[in-house]
Tab-separated table of C-alpha atoms in Angstrom:
chain	number	residue	atom	x	y	z
Q	12	MET	CA	-16.288	-20.986	4.241
Q	13	ASP	CA	-19.064	-19.002	2.560
Q	14	ILE	CA	-18.054	-15.709	1.219
Q	15	GLN	CA	-21.328	-12.942	1.499
Q	16	GLN	CA	-21.921	-10.256	-0.648
Q	17	ILE	CA	-23.398	-7.398	1.218
Q	18	SER	CA	-25.359	-4.964	-0.690
Q	19	ILE	CA	-25.283	-1.134	0.165
Q	20	THR	CA	-25.918	2.440	-0.747
Q	21	ALA	CA	-22.496	4.330	-1.581
Q	22	PHE	CA	-21.071	6.915	0.926
Q	23	ASP	CA	-20.183	10.203	-0.302
Q	24	ASP	CA	-18.042	11.427	2.386
Q	25	GLN	CA	-15.160	9.002	2.892
Q	26	ARG	CA	-12.422	10.976	1.661
Q	27	PRO	CA	-9.199	10.010	3.138
Q	28	GLY	CA	-6.319	12.445	3.705
Q	29	THR	CA	-2.751	11.436	4.432
Q	30	SER	CA	-4.006	10.202	7.830
Q	31	GLY	CA	-6.756	8.545	6.723
Q	32	LEU	CA	-10.454	8.625	7.341
Q	33	ARG	CA	-11.321	10.567	10.510
Q	34	LYS	CA	-14.982	10.558	11.814
Q	35	THR	CA	-17.077	10.202	14.912
Q	36	VAL	CA	-17.375	6.912	16.443
Q	37	LYS	CA	-21.155	7.452	15.896
Q	38	THR	CA	-20.412	7.867	12.154
Q	39	PHE	CA	-18.095	4.614	11.793
Q	40	ARG	CA	-20.862	2.690	13.402
Q	41	VAL	CA	-23.633	3.589	10.746
Q	42	ALA	CA	-24.486	0.415	9.196
Q	43	HIS	CA	-22.210	-0.708	6.272
Q	44	TYR	CA	-20.074	2.525	7.108
Q	45	LEU	CA	-16.639	0.960	8.206
Q	46	GLU	CA	-17.240	-1.802	5.814
Q	47	SER	CA	-17.561	0.079	2.788
Q	48	PHE	CA	-14.211	2.253	3.630
Q	49	VAL	CA	-12.185	-1.241	4.271
Q	50	GLN	CA	-13.756	-2.786	1.138
Q	51	SER	CA	-12.740	0.464	-0.901
Q	52	ILE	CA	-9.232	-0.039	0.267
Q	53	PHE	CA	-9.239	-3.564	-0.824
Q	54	ASP	CA	-10.528	-2.708	-4.185
Q	55	ALA	CA	-7.874	-0.170	-4.929
Q	56	LEU	CA	-4.987	-2.167	-4.591
Q	57	PRO	CA	-4.316	-4.871	-7.313
Q	58	ASP	CA	-4.812	-8.441	-6.164
Q	59	LYS	CA	-1.142	-9.355	-6.046
Q	60	GLN	CA	-0.868	-6.690	-3.091
Q	61	LYS	CA	-3.712	-8.560	-1.292
Q	62	LYS	CA	-1.844	-11.229	0.101
Q	63	SER	CA	-0.483	-9.820	3.893
Q	64	LEU	CA	-1.823	-7.368	6.193
Q	65	VAL	CA	-1.104	-6.277	9.518
Q	66	ILE	CA	-3.872	-4.429	11.879
Q	67	GLY	CA	-3.989	-2.564	15.223
Q	68	GLY	CA	-4.661	0.742	16.540
Q	69	ASP	CA	-4.181	3.048	19.455
Q	70	GLY	CA	-6.451	1.035	21.838
Q	71	ARG	CA	-9.485	3.696	21.663
Q	72	TYR	CA	-13.321	2.974	21.922
Q	73	PHE	CA	-14.293	1.035	19.019
Q	74	ASN	CA	-11.060	-0.426	18.085
Q	75	ARG	CA	-11.542	-3.982	18.927
Q	76	GLU	CA	-14.701	-4.139	17.138
Q	77	ALA	CA	-13.181	-2.629	13.981
Q	78	ILE	CA	-10.513	-5.409	13.937
Q	79	GLN	CA	-13.187	-8.121	13.748
Q	80	VAL	CA	-14.907	-6.404	10.892
Q	81	ILE	CA	-11.448	-6.150	9.040
Q	82	VAL	CA	-10.685	-9.279	9.557
Q	83	ARG	CA	-13.685	-10.678	8.053
Q	84	ILE	CA	-13.656	-8.514	5.057
Q	85	ALA	CA	-9.866	-9.410	4.652
Q	86	ILE	CA	-10.456	-13.084	4.570
Q	87	ALA	CA	-13.563	-12.720	1.998
Q	88	ASN	CA	-11.029	-10.474	-0.051
Q	89	GLY	CA	-8.485	-13.226	-0.456
Q	90	TYR	CA	-5.839	-12.320	2.343
Q	91	ARG	CA	-3.821	-15.197	3.050
Q	92	ALA	CA	-1.774	-13.825	6.206
Q	93	LEU	CA	-3.215	-11.523	8.636
Q	94	TYR	CA	-1.123	-10.412	11.444
Q	95	ILE	CA	-2.755	-8.483	14.842
Q	96	GLY	CA	-1.097	-6.690	17.602
Q	97	GLN	CA	-1.926	-8.614	20.724
Q	98	HIS	CA	-4.857	-6.816	22.406
Q	99	GLY	CA	-5.246	-4.535	19.445
Q	100	TYR	CA	-2.329	-2.522	20.015
Q	101	LEU	CA	-0.128	-1.238	17.074
Q	102	SER	CA	1.116	2.001	17.134
Q	103	THR	CA	1.626	3.901	13.807
Q	104	PRO	CA	5.569	3.802	13.768
Q	105	ALA	CA	5.247	-0.021	15.235
Q	106	ALA	CA	3.021	-0.800	12.258
Q	107	SER	CA	5.445	0.701	9.705
Q	108	HIS	CA	8.232	-0.891	11.207
Q	109	PHE	CA	5.900	-4.535	11.228
Q	110	ILE	CA	5.560	-4.029	7.696
Q	111	ARG	CA	8.880	-3.694	6.486
Q	112	LYS	CA	10.424	-6.130	8.637
Q	113	HIS	CA	8.035	-8.980	7.704
Q	114	LYS	CA	7.768	-7.433	4.098
Q	115	LEU	CA	4.141	-6.955	4.259
Q	116	ASP	CA	1.785	-5.720	1.408
Q	117	GLY	CA	0.437	-3.319	3.748
Q	118	GLY	CA	-1.153	-2.294	7.331
Q	119	ILE	CA	-4.537	-0.618	8.551
Q	120	ILE	CA	-4.030	1.523	11.405
Q	121	LEU	CA	-7.036	2.541	13.515
Q	122	SER	CA	-6.185	5.676	15.266
Q	123	ALA	CA	-7.487	9.454	15.324
Q	124	SER	CA	-3.813	10.599	16.362
Q	125	HIS	CA	-4.408	13.171	19.479
Q	126	ASN	CA	-8.151	12.987	18.727
Q	127	PRO	CA	-10.132	12.249	21.934
Q	128	GLY	CA	-11.586	8.954	22.072
Q	129	GLY	CA	-14.709	7.302	23.281
Q	130	PRO	CA	-18.277	6.680	22.389
Q	131	ASP	CA	-19.167	10.329	21.759
Q	132	ALA	CA	-15.418	11.173	20.140
Q	133	ASP	CA	-13.638	10.200	17.247
Q	134	PHE	CA	-12.222	7.054	15.640
Q	135	GLY	CA	-9.658	6.869	12.509
Q	136	ILE	CA	-8.454	4.688	10.153
Q	137	LYS	CA	-5.709	4.552	7.489
Q	138	TYR	CA	-3.781	2.181	5.096
Q	139	ASN	CA	-0.232	2.055	5.152
Q	140	ILE	CA	1.462	0.637	1.948
Q	141	SER	CA	4.472	-1.774	1.416
Q	142	ASN	CA	7.250	0.625	2.250
Q	143	GLY	CA	5.721	1.378	5.853
Q	144	GLY	CA	4.437	4.691	4.922
Q	145	PRO	CA	1.008	6.247	4.421
Q	146	ALA	CA	-0.774	5.521	1.084
Q	147	PRO	CA	-0.138	8.172	-1.366
Q	148	GLU	CA	-2.472	10.892	-2.590
Q	149	LYS	CA	-2.869	8.575	-5.730
Q	150	VAL	CA	-4.307	5.600	-3.552
Q	151	THR	CA	-6.161	7.393	-1.390
Q	152	ASN	CA	-7.997	9.342	-4.142
Q	153	THR	CA	-8.516	5.836	-5.730
Q	154	ILE	CA	-10.227	4.978	-2.481
Q	155	PHE	CA	-12.434	7.803	-2.178
Q	156	ASP	CA	-13.626	7.179	-5.967
Q	157	ILE	CA	-14.557	3.563	-5.424
Q	158	SER	CA	-16.207	4.706	-2.033
Q	159	ARG	CA	-18.439	6.962	-3.836
Q	160	LYS	CA	-19.716	4.211	-5.983
Q	161	LEU	CA	-19.582	0.919	-4.188
Q	162	GLN	CA	-22.363	-1.298	-4.536
Q	163	HIS	CA	-21.427	-4.054	-2.038
Q	164	TYR	CA	-18.503	-5.463	0.226
Q	165	LEU	CA	-17.258	-8.883	0.755
Q	166	THR	CA	-17.495	-10.802	4.278
Q	167	ILE	CA	-17.841	-14.027	6.103
Q	168	ASP	CA	-19.346	-15.389	8.770
Q	169	CYS	CA	-17.292	-16.189	11.709
Q	170	ASP	CA	-16.567	-16.156	15.545
Q	171	ASP	CA	-14.865	-13.185	16.738
Q	172	VAL	CA	-10.976	-13.873	16.912
Q	173	ASP	CA	-9.224	-14.136	20.219
Q	174	ILE	CA	-6.891	-11.095	20.179
Q	175	ASP	CA	-5.530	-11.014	23.390
Q	176	THR	CA	-3.645	-14.249	23.285
Q	177	LEU	CA	-0.405	-14.816	21.322
Q	178	GLN	CA	-1.377	-17.550	18.879
Q	179	SER	CA	-1.845	-18.604	15.290
Q	180	ILE	CA	-5.534	-19.664	13.862
Q	181	GLN	CA	-6.460	-20.789	10.803
Q	182	ILE	CA	-9.587	-19.513	9.127
Q	183	GLY	CA	-10.144	-21.014	5.457
Q	184	GLU	CA	-7.052	-20.360	3.596
Q	185	CYS	CA	-5.964	-17.510	6.102
Q	186	GLU	CA	-3.818	-17.875	8.736
Q	187	ILE	CA	-4.105	-15.155	11.329
Q	188	SER	CA	-1.338	-14.620	13.853
Q	189	ILE	CA	-1.915	-12.488	17.233
Q	190	VAL	CA	1.819	-10.724	17.193
Q	191	ASP	CA	3.938	-8.876	20.171
Q	192	SER	CA	4.183	-5.656	18.590
Q	193	ILE	CA	5.413	-3.691	21.356
Q	194	GLY	CA	8.728	-6.468	21.733
Q	195	ASP	CA	9.306	-5.971	17.780
Q	196	TYR	CA	9.351	-2.292	18.048
Q	197	ALA	CA	11.442	-2.368	21.245
Q	198	ASP	CA	14.140	-4.721	19.214
Q	199	LEU	CA	14.145	-2.113	16.816
Q	200	MET	CA	15.275	0.554	19.337
Q	201	GLU	CA	17.706	-1.470	20.795
Q	202	HIS	CA	19.103	-1.830	17.322
Q	203	LEU	CA	19.290	1.549	16.762
Q	204	PHE	CA	20.234	2.992	20.089
Q	205	ASP	CA	22.677	1.475	22.202
Q	206	LEU	CA	20.512	0.827	25.255
Q	207	LYS	CA	23.139	-1.311	27.372
Q	208	LEU	CA	25.111	2.450	27.634
Q	209	ILE	CA	21.764	4.052	28.171
Q	210	ARG	CA	20.979	1.497	31.028
Q	211	GLY	CA	23.952	2.818	32.476
Q	212	LEU	CA	22.905	6.357	32.869
Q	213	PHE	CA	19.682	5.234	34.334
Q	214	ASN	CA	21.825	3.021	37.045
Q	215	SER	CA	24.225	5.899	37.806
Q	216	GLY	CA	22.162	7.636	40.384
Q	217	LEU	CA	22.756	10.986	38.724
Q	218	PHE	CA	19.619	10.867	36.342
Q	219	ASN	CA	15.882	10.644	36.510
Q	220	MET	CA	13.286	10.948	34.392
Q	221	ALA	CA	9.181	11.050	34.089
Q	222	PHE	CA	6.847	10.154	31.406
Q	223	ASP	CA	3.239	10.363	30.808
Q	224	ALA	CA	1.628	8.057	28.244
Q	225	MET	CA	-1.656	9.792	28.742
Q	226	HIS	CA	-3.276	6.524	28.851
Q	227	ALA	CA	-2.804	6.077	25.078
Q	228	ILE	CA	-0.777	3.847	22.888
Q	229	THR	CA	2.615	4.768	24.099
Q	230	GLY	CA	2.041	3.325	27.456
Q	231	PRO	CA	2.806	-0.433	26.759
Q	232	TYR	CA	6.033	0.756	24.465
Q	233	ALA	CA	7.137	2.789	27.394
Q	234	ARG	CA	6.854	0.400	29.864
Q	235	GLU	CA	8.969	-2.260	27.592
Q	236	ILE	CA	11.571	0.216	26.743
Q	237	PHE	CA	11.840	2.269	29.994
Q	238	VAL	CA	11.500	-0.012	32.600
Q	239	ARG	CA	12.099	-3.520	31.542
Q	240	ARG	CA	15.131	-2.599	28.950
Q	241	LEU	CA	16.652	0.481	30.505
Q	242	GLY	CA	15.599	-0.030	34.187
Q	243	ALA	CA	13.642	3.185	35.116
Q	244	SER	CA	11.267	2.594	37.921
Q	245	GLU	CA	7.454	1.982	37.516
Q	246	GLU	CA	7.008	4.935	39.249
Q	247	SER	CA	8.867	7.503	37.048
Q	248	LEU	CA	5.681	6.218	34.283
Q	249	LEU	CA	2.539	7.906	34.788
Q	250	ASN	CA	-0.657	6.839	32.940
Q	251	CYS	CA	0.704	4.057	30.855
Q	252	TYR	CA	-2.401	1.777	30.458
Q	253	PRO	CA	-4.004	2.390	27.496
Q	254	LYS	CA	-8.245	3.156	28.062
Q	255	VAL	CA	-10.531	3.379	25.410
Q	256	ASP	CA	-11.114	7.162	26.317
Q	257	PHE	CA	-7.858	7.930	27.295
Q	258	GLY	CA	-9.012	8.314	31.079
Q	259	GLY	CA	-11.565	11.176	29.980
Q	260	GLY	CA	-8.497	13.092	28.989
Q	261	HIS	CA	-6.859	14.306	25.521
Q	262	PRO	CA	-4.126	12.523	24.390
Q	263	ASP	CA	-2.300	15.702	23.116
Q	264	PRO	CA	1.302	16.092	24.525
Q	265	ASN	CA	1.025	19.642	25.525
Q	266	LEU	CA	1.116	21.416	29.180
Q	267	ALA	CA	-2.963	21.553	28.845
Q	268	HIS	CA	-3.365	18.150	28.808
Q	269	ALA	CA	-0.351	16.808	30.835
Q	270	HIS	CA	-1.076	18.421	34.482
Q	271	GLU	CA	0.395	15.219	36.312
Q	272	LEU	CA	3.583	15.299	34.657
Q	273	VAL	CA	4.240	18.844	35.240
Q	274	GLU	CA	3.233	18.717	38.879
Q	275	MET	CA	5.693	15.786	39.140
Q	276	MET	CA	8.493	18.009	37.198
Q	277	ASN	CA	7.848	20.629	39.746
Q	278	GLN	CA	8.205	18.613	42.860
Q	279	PRO	CA	11.863	19.345	44.705
Q	280	ARG	CA	14.532	16.860	44.052
């Protein structure tokens, strides 16, 4: 496996906040832009913290493409264990839990939160440290300082990883595991809450609910927790299959963007 060193001209606009770096998809697709920021993250970390990493995001446009870029750069930078949420799905709280549960060095989360998705919309990338939380200001400042001086990034040439099949594969000295991040997080909820007791409420016939995932990342988690573990009906869930453009809507949980849910709640019972 040959490690390639790709020369670049440094970017001056990659200052991340606590929610990472958020730009338009078109900006992230500029040649070497994403690669520069990912390399800057890795250069900001000591070698002892570059062994294990979880990667995933909210399923928005450019999510799958970005994962493949990150995998290649991570391997070139010496990571030995990479975990990727199946289909590229990994919510921010699920990433935090996965990092802590498996004692990883950190995680890269691909999300622009409530910003719209699609080829003409937004994308985001952020790094979480080993305690599961977002990188502190000291780290993000270092990432930014490095990005303004970066002259090259490291990568490898390999086929895309199949992120839809639960599996483990080996590329060089790195083991890549495609993991069920949905079930892992649902297990945590079952540990924190008495789901058996709550399931009794759902089965009592005295309670019903409606949930709108707005075609965003919460949909798969909602189906696992509400339907499979609590016994809610599929009909009580709306828009629970993630779409790269969130169905043309806006994944912001307020009444302006949840008219279907409002209509359902206002129906006679």
